[in-house]
Coordinates of N, CA, C and O in Angstrom, one line a residue:
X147 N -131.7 22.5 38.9 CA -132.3 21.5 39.6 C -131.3 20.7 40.4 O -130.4 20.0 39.8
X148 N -131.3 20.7 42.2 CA -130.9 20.2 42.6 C -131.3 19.4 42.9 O -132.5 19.6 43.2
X149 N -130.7 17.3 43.2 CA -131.1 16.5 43.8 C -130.6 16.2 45.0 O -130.8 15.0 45.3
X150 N -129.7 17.1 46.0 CA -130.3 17.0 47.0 C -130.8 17.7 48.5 O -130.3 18.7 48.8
X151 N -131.7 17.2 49.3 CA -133.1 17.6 49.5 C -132.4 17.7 51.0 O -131.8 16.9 51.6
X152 N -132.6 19.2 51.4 CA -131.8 19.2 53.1 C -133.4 19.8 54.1 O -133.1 19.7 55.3
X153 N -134.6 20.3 53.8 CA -135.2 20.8 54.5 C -136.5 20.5 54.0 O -136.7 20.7 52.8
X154 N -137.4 20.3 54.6 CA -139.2 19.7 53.8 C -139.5 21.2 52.8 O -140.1 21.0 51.7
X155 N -139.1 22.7 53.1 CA -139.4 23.4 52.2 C -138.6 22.5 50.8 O -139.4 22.1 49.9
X156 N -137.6 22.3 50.9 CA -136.6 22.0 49.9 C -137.5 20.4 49.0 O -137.7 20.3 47.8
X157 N -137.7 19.6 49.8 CA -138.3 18.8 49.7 C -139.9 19.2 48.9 O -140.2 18.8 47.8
X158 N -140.4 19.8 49.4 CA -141.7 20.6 48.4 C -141.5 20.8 47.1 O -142.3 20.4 46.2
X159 N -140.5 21.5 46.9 CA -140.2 22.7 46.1 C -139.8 21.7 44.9 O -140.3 22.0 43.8
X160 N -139.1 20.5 45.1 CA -138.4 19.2 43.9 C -139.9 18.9 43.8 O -140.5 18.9 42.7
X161 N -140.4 18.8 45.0 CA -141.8 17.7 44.4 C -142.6 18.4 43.1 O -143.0 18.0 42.0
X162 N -142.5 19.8 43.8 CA -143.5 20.5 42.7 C -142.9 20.2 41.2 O -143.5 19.5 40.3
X163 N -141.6 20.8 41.2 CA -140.6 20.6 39.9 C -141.2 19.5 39.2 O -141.8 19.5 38.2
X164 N -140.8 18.4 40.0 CA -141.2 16.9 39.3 C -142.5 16.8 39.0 O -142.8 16.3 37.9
X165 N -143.5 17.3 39.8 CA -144.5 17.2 39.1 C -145.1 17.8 37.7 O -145.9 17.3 36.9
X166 N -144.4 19.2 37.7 CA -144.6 19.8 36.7 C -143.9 19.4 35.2 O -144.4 19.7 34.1
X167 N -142.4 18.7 35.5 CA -142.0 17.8 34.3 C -142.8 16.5 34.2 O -142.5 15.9 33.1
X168 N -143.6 15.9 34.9 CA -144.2 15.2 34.4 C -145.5 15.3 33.9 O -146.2 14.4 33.5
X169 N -145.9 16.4 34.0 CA -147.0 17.4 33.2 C -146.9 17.4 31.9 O -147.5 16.7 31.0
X170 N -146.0 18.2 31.7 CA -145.5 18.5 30.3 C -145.3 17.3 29.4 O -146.0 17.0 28.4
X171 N -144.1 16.3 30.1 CA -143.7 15.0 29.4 C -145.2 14.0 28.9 O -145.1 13.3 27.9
X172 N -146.7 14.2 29.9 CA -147.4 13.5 29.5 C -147.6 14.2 28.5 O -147.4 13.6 27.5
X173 N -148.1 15.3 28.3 CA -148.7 16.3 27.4 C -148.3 16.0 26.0 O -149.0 16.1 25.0
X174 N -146.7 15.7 26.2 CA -146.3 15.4 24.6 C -146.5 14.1 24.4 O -146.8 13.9 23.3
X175 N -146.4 12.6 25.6 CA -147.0 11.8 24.8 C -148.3 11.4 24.6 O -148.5 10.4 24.0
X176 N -149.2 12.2 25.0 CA -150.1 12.4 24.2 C -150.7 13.2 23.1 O -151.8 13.2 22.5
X177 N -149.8 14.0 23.0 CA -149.7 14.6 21.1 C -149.7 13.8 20.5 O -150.4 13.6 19.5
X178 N -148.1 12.9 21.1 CA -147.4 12.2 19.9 C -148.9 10.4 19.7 O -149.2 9.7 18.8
X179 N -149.3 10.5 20.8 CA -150.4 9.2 20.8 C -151.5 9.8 19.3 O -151.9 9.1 18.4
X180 N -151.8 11.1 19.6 CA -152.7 11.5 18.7 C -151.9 11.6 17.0 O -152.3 11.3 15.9
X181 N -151.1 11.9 17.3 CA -150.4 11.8 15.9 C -150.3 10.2 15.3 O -150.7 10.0 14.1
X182 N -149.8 8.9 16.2 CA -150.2 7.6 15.9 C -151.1 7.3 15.6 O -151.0 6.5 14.6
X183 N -152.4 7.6 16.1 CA -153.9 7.2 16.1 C -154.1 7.7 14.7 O -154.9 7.0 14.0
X184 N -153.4 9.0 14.1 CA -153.8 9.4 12.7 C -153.6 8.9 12.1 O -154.5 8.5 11.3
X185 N -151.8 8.4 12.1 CA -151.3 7.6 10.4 C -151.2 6.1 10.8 O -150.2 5.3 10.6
X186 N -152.1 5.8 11.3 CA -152.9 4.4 11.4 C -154.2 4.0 11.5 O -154.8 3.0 11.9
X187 N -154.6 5.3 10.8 CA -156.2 5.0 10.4 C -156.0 4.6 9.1 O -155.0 5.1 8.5
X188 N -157.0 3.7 8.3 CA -156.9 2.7 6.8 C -157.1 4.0 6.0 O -157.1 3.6 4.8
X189 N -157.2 4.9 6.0 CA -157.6 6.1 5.0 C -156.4 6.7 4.9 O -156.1 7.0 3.7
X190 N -155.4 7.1 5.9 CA -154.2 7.5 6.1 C -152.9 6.4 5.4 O -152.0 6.7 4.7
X191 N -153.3 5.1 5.8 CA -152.7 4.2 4.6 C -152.6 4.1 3.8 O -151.7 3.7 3.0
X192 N -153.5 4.4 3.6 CA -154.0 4.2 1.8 C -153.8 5.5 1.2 O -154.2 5.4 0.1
X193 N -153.4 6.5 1.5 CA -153.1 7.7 1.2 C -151.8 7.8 1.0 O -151.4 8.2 0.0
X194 N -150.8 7.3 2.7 CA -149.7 7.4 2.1 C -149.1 6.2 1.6 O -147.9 6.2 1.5
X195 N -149.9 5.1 1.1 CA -149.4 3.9 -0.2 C -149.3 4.7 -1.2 O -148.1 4.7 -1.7
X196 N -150.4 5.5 -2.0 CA -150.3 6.3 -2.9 C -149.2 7.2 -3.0 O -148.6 7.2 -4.0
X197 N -149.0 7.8 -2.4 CA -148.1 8.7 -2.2 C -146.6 8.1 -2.6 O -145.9 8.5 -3.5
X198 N -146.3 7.1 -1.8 CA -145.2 6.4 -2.1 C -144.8 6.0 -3.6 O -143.7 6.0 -4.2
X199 N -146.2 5.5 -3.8 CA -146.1 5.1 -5.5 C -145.9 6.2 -6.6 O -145.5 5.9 -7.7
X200 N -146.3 7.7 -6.2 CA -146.2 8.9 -7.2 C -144.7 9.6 -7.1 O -144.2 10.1 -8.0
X201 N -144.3 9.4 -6.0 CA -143.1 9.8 -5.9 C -141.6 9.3 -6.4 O -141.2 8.1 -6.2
X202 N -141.0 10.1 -6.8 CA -139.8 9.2 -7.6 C -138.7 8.6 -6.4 O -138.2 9.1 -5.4
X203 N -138.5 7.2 -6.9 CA -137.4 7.0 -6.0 C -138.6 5.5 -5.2 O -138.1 4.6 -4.6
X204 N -139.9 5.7 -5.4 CA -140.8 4.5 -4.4 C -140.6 3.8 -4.5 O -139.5 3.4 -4.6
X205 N -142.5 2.7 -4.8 CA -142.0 2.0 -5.2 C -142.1 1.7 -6.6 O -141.6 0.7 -7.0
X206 N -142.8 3.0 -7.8 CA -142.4 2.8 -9.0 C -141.3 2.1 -9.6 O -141.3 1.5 -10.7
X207 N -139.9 2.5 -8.7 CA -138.6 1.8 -9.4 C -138.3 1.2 -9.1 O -137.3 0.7 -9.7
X208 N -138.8 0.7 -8.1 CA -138.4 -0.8 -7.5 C -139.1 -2.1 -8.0 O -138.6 -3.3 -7.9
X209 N -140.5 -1.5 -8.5 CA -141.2 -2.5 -9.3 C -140.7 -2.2 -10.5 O -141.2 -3.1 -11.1
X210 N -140.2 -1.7 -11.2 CA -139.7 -1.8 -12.6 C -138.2 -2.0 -12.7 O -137.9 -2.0 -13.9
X211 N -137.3 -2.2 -12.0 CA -136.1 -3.0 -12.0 C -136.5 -3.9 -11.4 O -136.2 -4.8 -12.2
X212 N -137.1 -4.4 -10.5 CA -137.7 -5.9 -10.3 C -137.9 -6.9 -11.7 O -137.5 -8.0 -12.0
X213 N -138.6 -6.0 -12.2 CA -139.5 -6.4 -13.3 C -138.0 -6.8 -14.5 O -137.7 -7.9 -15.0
X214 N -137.5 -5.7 -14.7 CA -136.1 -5.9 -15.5 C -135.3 -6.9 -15.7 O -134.9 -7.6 -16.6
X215 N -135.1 -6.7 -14.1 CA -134.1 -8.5 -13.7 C -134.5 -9.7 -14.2 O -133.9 -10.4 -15.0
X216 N -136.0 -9.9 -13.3 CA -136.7 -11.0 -13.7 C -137.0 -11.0 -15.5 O -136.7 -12.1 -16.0
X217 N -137.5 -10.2 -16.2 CA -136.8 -10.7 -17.5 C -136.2 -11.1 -18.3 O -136.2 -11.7 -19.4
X218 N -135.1 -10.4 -17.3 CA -133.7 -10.6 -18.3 C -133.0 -11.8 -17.9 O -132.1 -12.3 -18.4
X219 N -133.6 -12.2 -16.9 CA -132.8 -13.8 -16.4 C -133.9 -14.9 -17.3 O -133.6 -15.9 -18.0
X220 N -135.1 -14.3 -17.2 CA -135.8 -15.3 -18.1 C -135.6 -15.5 -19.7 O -135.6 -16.6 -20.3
X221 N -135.5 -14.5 -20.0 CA -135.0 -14.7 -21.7 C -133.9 -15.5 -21.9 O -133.8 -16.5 -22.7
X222 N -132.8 -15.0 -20.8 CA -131.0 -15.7 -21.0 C -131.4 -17.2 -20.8 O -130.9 -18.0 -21.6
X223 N -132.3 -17.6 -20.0 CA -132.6 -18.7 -19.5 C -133.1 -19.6 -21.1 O -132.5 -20.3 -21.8
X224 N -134.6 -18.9 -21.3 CA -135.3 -19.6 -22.5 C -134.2 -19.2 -23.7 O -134.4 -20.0 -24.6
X225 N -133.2 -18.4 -24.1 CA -132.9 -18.3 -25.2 C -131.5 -19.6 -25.4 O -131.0 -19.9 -26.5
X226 N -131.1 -20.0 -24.1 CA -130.3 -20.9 -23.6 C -130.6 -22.5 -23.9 O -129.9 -23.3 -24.6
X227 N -131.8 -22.6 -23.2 CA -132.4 -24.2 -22.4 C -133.7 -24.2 -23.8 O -133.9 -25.3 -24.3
X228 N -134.5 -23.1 -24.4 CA -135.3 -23.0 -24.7 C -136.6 -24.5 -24.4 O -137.3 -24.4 -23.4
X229 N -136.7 -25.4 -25.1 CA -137.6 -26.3 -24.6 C -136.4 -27.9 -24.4 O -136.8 -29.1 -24.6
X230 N -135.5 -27.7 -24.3 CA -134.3 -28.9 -24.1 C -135.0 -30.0 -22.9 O -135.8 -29.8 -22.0
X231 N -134.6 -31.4 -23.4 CA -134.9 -32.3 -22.6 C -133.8 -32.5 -21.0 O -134.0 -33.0 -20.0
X232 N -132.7 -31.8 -21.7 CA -131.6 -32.6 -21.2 C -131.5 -32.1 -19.7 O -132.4 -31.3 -19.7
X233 N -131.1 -32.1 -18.5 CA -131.4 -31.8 -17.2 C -129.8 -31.1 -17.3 O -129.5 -30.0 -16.7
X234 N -128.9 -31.8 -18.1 CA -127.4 -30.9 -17.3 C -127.9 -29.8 -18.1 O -127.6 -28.8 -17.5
X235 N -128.7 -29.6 -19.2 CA -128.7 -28.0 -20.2 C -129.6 -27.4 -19.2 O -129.3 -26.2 -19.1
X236 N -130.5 -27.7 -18.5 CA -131.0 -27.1 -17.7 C -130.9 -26.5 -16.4 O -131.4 -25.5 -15.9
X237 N -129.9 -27.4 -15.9 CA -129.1 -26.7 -14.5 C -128.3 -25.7 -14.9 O -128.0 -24.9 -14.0
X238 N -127.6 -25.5 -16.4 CA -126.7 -24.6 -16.8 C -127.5 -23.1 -16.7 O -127.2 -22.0 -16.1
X239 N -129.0 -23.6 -17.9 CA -129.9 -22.5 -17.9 C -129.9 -21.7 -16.7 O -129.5 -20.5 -16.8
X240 N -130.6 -22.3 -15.5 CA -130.5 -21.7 -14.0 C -129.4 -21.0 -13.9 O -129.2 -19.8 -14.1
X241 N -128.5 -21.8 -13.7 CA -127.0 -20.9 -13.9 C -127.1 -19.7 -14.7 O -127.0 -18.8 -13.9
X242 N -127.2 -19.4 -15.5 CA -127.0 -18.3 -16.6 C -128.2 -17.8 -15.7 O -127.9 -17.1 -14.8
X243 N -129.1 -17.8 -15.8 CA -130.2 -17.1 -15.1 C -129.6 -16.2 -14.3 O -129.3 -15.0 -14.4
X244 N -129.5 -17.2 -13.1 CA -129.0 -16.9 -11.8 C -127.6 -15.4 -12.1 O -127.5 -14.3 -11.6
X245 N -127.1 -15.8 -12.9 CA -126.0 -14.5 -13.6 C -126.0 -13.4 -14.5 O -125.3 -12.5 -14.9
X246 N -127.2 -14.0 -14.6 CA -127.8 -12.9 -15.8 C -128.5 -11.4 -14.7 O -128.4 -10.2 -14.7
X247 N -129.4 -12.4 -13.9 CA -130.2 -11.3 -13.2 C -129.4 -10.8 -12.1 O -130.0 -10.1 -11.3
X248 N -128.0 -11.2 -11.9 CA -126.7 -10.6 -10.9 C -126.4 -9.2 -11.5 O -126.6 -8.0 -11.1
X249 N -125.9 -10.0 -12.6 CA -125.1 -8.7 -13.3 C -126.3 -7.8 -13.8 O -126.0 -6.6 -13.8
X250 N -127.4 -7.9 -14.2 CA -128.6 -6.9 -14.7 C -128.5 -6.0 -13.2 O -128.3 -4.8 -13.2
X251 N -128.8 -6.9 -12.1 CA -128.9 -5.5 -11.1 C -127.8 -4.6 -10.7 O -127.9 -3.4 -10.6
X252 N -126.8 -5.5 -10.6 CA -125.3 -4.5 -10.6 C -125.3 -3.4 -11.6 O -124.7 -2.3 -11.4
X253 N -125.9 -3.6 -12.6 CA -125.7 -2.7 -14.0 C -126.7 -1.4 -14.1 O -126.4 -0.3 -14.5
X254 N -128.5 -2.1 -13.4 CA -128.8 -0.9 -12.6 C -129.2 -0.3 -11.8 O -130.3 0.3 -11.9
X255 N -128.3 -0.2 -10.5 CA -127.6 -0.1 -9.6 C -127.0 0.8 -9.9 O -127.4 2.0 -9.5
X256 N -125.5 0.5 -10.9 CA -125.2 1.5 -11.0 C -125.3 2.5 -12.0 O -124.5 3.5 -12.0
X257 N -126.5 2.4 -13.1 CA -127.5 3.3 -14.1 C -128.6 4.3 -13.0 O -129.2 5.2 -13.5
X258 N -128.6 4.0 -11.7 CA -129.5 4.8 -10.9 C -128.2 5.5 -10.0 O -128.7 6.6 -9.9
X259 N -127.2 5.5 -9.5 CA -126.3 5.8 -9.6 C -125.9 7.2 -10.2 O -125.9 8.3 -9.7
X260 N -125.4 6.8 -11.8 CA -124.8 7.9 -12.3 C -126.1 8.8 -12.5 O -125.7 10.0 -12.7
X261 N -127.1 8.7 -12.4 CA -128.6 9.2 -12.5 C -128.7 10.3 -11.3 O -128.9 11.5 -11.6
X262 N -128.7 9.9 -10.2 CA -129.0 10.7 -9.1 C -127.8 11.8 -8.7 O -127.8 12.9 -8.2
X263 N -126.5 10.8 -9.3 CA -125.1 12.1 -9.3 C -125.0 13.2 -10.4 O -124.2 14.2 -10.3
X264 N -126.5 13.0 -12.0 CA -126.9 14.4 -12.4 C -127.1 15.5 -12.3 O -127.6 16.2 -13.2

């Protein structure tokens, strides 16, 4: 494909070319339009939500180290501050929280880690 054009044959001959690449080019984006229109129908969502959730690695484990952290900061917290009046034992509590559910995710992090290098 040359661009450039010395004689109206020559001139034809691109036009046609271009037209025919923009034949094709539409053709695929309307495949790809029909392929959008699919996995954005509510049946297709909800399909592939499920999907996400059965498969290892979704969001099964994301909700259950979620889950992990957040306990483990709340226990360190209550086994700490448990029902204390005092506000400095309670800012500490936070504290420990706040470090508890640091190092819980660092820890598995890297427990999924040595897991997937199995």
């Amino acid at each position: 494909m040359k661009n450039t054009v010395a004689t109206m044959d020559d001139l034809s001959a691109r036009i046609k070319e271009l037209e025919a690449l923009e034949a094709t080019q539409m053709d695929v984006v309307k495949a790809q339009l029909v392929v959008v229109r699919e996995s954005l129908k509510p049946s297709s969502l909800i399909k592939n939500s499920f999907k996400s959730i059965a498969t290892p690695g979704g969001i099964k484990n994301t909700v259950i180290s979620t889950s992990a952290v957040v306990a483990a900061g709340w226990m360190a917290k209550k086994l700490f501050v448990s029902n204390s009046p005092g506000i400095v034992r309670k800012i500490l509590g936070y504290g420990l929280r706040y470090i508890t559910t640091s190092v819980v995710t660092k820890k598995l992090s890297a427990l999924r880690e040595k897991k997937t290098a199995m």
